[in-house]
C-alpha cells in the first residue's frame, strides 16, 4: 500500500520560511517523479514544483520561482519543499504527489497523493 505523508505546515508571517516534507512508503521511491501541488479555498489545485526521479530536472511554477526549492533524499524516500519569502497568496493546503518516471505539471497525471498539510501566511 502506497502512502505519502506530508508534514511541516503551519502558520507564519509574510517573509517567513517553512520546510515541508513528504515521506513515501510502498513504492520504489527513486523511480518516481515527486511533486508539490497546492489548493487554496475556492480555487483549483495548482502545480507548485516537481523533481524528476533522477534528480536531474526540477520544475517550478512561475509564482514560486526563486523562493521555493524542491529536493529529495532517495535514501529516506522523502521529498522536501523549502519555502522562503512566503507571501499571503501562498496560503493553501499543500499536497505531495507521485508520478512514475517522467515529470509533469499536470495534476491528473499523478498517481498517488498525500492528505495535505496546511500553510497559512499572514500579512
mmCIF file of C-alpha atoms in Angstrom:
data_model
loop_
_atom_site.group_PDB
_atom_site.id
_atom_site.type_symbol
_atom_site.label_atom_id
_atom_site.label_comp_id
_atom_site.label_asym_id
_atom_site.label_seq_id
_atom_site.Cartn_x
_atom_site.Cartn_y
_atom_site.Cartn_z
ATOM 1 C CA UNK A 1 0.000 0.000 0.000
ATOM 2 C CA UNK A 2 1.432 3.310 -1.103
ATOM 3 C CA UNK A 3 1.381 6.166 1.384
ATOM 4 C CA UNK A 4 2.527 9.760 1.052
ATOM 5 C CA UNK A 5 2.552 11.644 4.340
ATOM 6 C CA UNK A 6 3.157 15.380 4.384
ATOM 7 C CA UNK A 7 4.367 17.370 7.367
ATOM 8 C CA UNK A 8 5.841 20.756 8.188
ATOM 9 C CA UNK A 9 2.913 23.024 7.510
ATOM 10 C CA UNK A 10 1.935 25.799 9.870
ATOM 11 C CA UNK A 11 1.292 29.491 10.276
ATOM 12 C CA UNK A 12 3.932 32.106 9.543
ATOM 13 C CA UNK A 13 4.118 35.812 8.869
ATOM 14 C CA UNK A 14 4.845 37.172 5.424
ATOM 15 C CA UNK A 15 8.543 36.952 4.646
ATOM 16 C CA UNK A 16 8.978 33.865 6.768
ATOM 17 C CA UNK A 17 10.004 30.346 5.821
ATOM 18 C CA UNK A 18 8.686 26.824 6.139
ATOM 19 C CA UNK A 19 10.027 23.451 5.070
ATOM 20 C CA UNK A 20 7.532 20.817 4.020
ATOM 21 C CA UNK A 21 8.381 17.133 3.982
ATOM 22 C CA UNK A 22 6.661 14.206 2.300
ATOM 23 C CA UNK A 23 7.605 10.722 3.396
ATOM 24 C CA UNK A 24 6.747 7.969 0.931
ATOM 25 C CA UNK A 25 6.295 4.284 1.548
ATOM 26 C CA UNK A 26 5.161 1.314 -0.523
ATOM 27 C CA UNK A 27 6.788 2.400 -3.782
ATOM 28 C CA UNK A 28 10.235 2.344 -5.369
ATOM 29 C CA UNK A 29 10.764 5.974 -4.479
ATOM 30 C CA UNK A 30 13.857 6.596 -6.595
ATOM 31 C CA UNK A 31 11.911 5.671 -9.751
ATOM 32 C CA UNK A 32 9.152 8.216 -9.245
ATOM 33 C CA UNK A 33 8.911 11.897 -10.047
ATOM 34 C CA UNK A 34 7.710 13.740 -6.954
ATOM 35 C CA UNK A 35 5.761 16.965 -6.946
ATOM 36 C CA UNK A 36 4.025 19.511 -4.761
ATOM 37 C CA UNK A 37 0.658 20.994 -5.593
ATOM 38 C CA UNK A 38 -1.462 23.402 -3.569
ATOM 39 C CA UNK A 39 -5.093 24.350 -3.293
ATOM 40 C CA UNK A 40 -6.463 27.483 -1.691
ATOM 41 C CA UNK A 41 -10.116 27.769 -0.584
ATOM 42 C CA UNK A 42 -12.372 28.368 -3.556
ATOM 43 C CA UNK A 43 -9.574 27.836 -6.058
ATOM 44 C CA UNK A 44 -8.447 24.988 -8.250
ATOM 45 C CA UNK A 45 -5.461 22.880 -7.321
ATOM 46 C CA UNK A 46 -2.292 24.254 -8.883
ATOM 47 C CA UNK A 47 1.188 22.960 -9.586
ATOM 48 C CA UNK A 48 3.985 24.237 -7.367
ATOM 49 C CA UNK A 49 7.147 22.228 -8.049
ATOM 50 C CA UNK A 50 8.386 18.822 -9.183
ATOM 51 C CA UNK A 51 11.651 16.923 -9.176
ATOM 52 C CA UNK A 52 12.422 14.134 -11.597
ATOM 53 C CA UNK A 53 13.215 10.625 -10.486
ATOM 54 C CA UNK A 54 16.887 11.060 -11.307
ATOM 55 C CA UNK A 55 17.030 14.481 -9.597
ATOM 56 C CA UNK A 56 18.267 15.921 -12.877
ATOM 57 C CA UNK A 57 15.320 18.131 -13.634
ATOM 58 C CA UNK A 58 13.263 20.406 -11.414
ATOM 59 C CA UNK A 59 10.143 22.284 -12.420
ATOM 60 C CA UNK A 60 8.615 25.312 -10.720
ATOM 61 C CA UNK A 61 5.519 27.401 -11.112
ATOM 62 C CA UNK A 62 6.382 30.958 -12.077
ATOM 63 C CA UNK A 63 4.759 32.215 -8.894
ATOM 64 C CA UNK A 64 7.292 30.408 -6.679
ATOM 65 C CA UNK A 65 10.498 30.533 -8.751
ATOM 66 C CA UNK A 66 13.366 31.959 -6.750
ATOM 67 C CA UNK A 67 11.510 31.485 -3.454
ATOM 68 C CA UNK A 68 10.783 27.752 -3.242
ATOM 69 C CA UNK A 69 13.217 24.866 -3.657
ATOM 70 C CA UNK A 70 12.256 21.239 -4.154
ATOM 71 C CA UNK A 71 14.683 18.472 -3.243
ATOM 72 C CA UNK A 72 14.625 14.775 -2.486
ATOM 73 C CA UNK A 73 16.511 12.237 -0.428
ATOM 74 C CA UNK A 74 16.079 8.864 -2.093
ATOM 75 C CA UNK A 75 17.738 7.083 0.834
ATOM 76 C CA UNK A 76 14.984 8.408 3.098
ATOM 77 C CA UNK A 77 12.185 8.195 0.491
ATOM 78 C CA UNK A 78 11.393 11.799 1.259
ATOM 79 C CA UNK A 79 10.789 14.900 -0.831
ATOM 80 C CA UNK A 80 11.097 18.399 0.576
ATOM 81 C CA UNK A 81 9.810 21.844 -0.293
ATOM 82 C CA UNK A 82 11.780 24.710 1.196
ATOM 83 C CA UNK A 83 9.609 27.810 1.076
ATOM 84 C CA UNK A 84 11.227 31.195 1.675
ATOM 85 C CA UNK A 85 9.932 34.757 1.424
ATOM 86 C CA UNK A 86 6.419 33.496 1.932
ATOM 87 C CA UNK A 87 3.514 35.673 0.842
ATOM 88 C CA UNK A 88 -0.131 35.670 1.935
ATOM 89 C CA UNK A 89 -1.047 34.340 -1.513
ATOM 90 C CA UNK A 90 0.969 31.198 -0.729
ATOM 91 C CA UNK A 91 -1.710 30.259 1.814
ATOM 92 C CA UNK A 92 -3.120 26.876 0.798
ATOM 93 C CA UNK A 93 -3.257 23.204 1.546
ATOM 94 C CA UNK A 94 -0.084 21.677 0.091
ATOM 95 C CA UNK A 95 -0.163 18.183 -1.372
ATOM 96 C CA UNK A 96 2.611 15.781 -2.262
ATOM 97 C CA UNK A 97 2.135 13.618 -5.373
ATOM 98 C CA UNK A 98 3.983 10.852 -7.196
ATOM 99 C CA UNK A 99 4.276 10.004 -10.906
ATOM 100 C CA UNK A 100 6.286 7.090 -12.300
ATOM 101 C CA UNK A 101 9.450 8.127 -14.173
ATOM 102 C CA UNK A 102 8.603 11.189 -16.284
ATOM 103 C CA UNK A 103 7.886 14.662 -14.979
ATOM 104 C CA UNK A 104 4.699 16.657 -15.414
ATOM 105 C CA UNK A 105 2.960 19.779 -14.179
ATOM 106 C CA UNK A 106 -0.493 18.272 -14.765
ATOM 107 C CA UNK A 107 -2.158 17.057 -11.589
ATOM 108 C CA UNK A 108 -4.386 14.498 -13.340
ATOM 109 C CA UNK A 109 -1.286 12.596 -14.442
ATOM 110 C CA UNK A 110 -0.107 11.945 -10.897
ATOM 111 C CA UNK A 111 -0.923 8.540 -9.493
ATOM 112 C CA UNK A 112 -0.555 8.862 -5.726
ATOM 113 C CA UNK A 113 -1.409 11.743 -3.408
ATOM 114 C CA UNK A 114 -0.892 12.640 0.207
ATOM 115 C CA UNK A 115 -3.548 14.039 2.503
ATOM 116 C CA UNK A 116 -2.107 17.552 2.510
ATOM 117 C CA UNK A 117 -0.616 19.952 5.016
ATOM 118 C CA UNK A 118 -1.940 23.455 5.625
ATOM 119 C CA UNK A 119 0.239 26.512 5.150
ATOM 120 C CA UNK A 120 -1.098 29.865 6.321
ATOM 121 C CA UNK A 121 0.809 33.101 5.702
ATOM 122 C CA UNK A 122 -0.391 36.237 7.438
ATOM 123 C CA UNK A 123 0.399 39.773 6.344
#
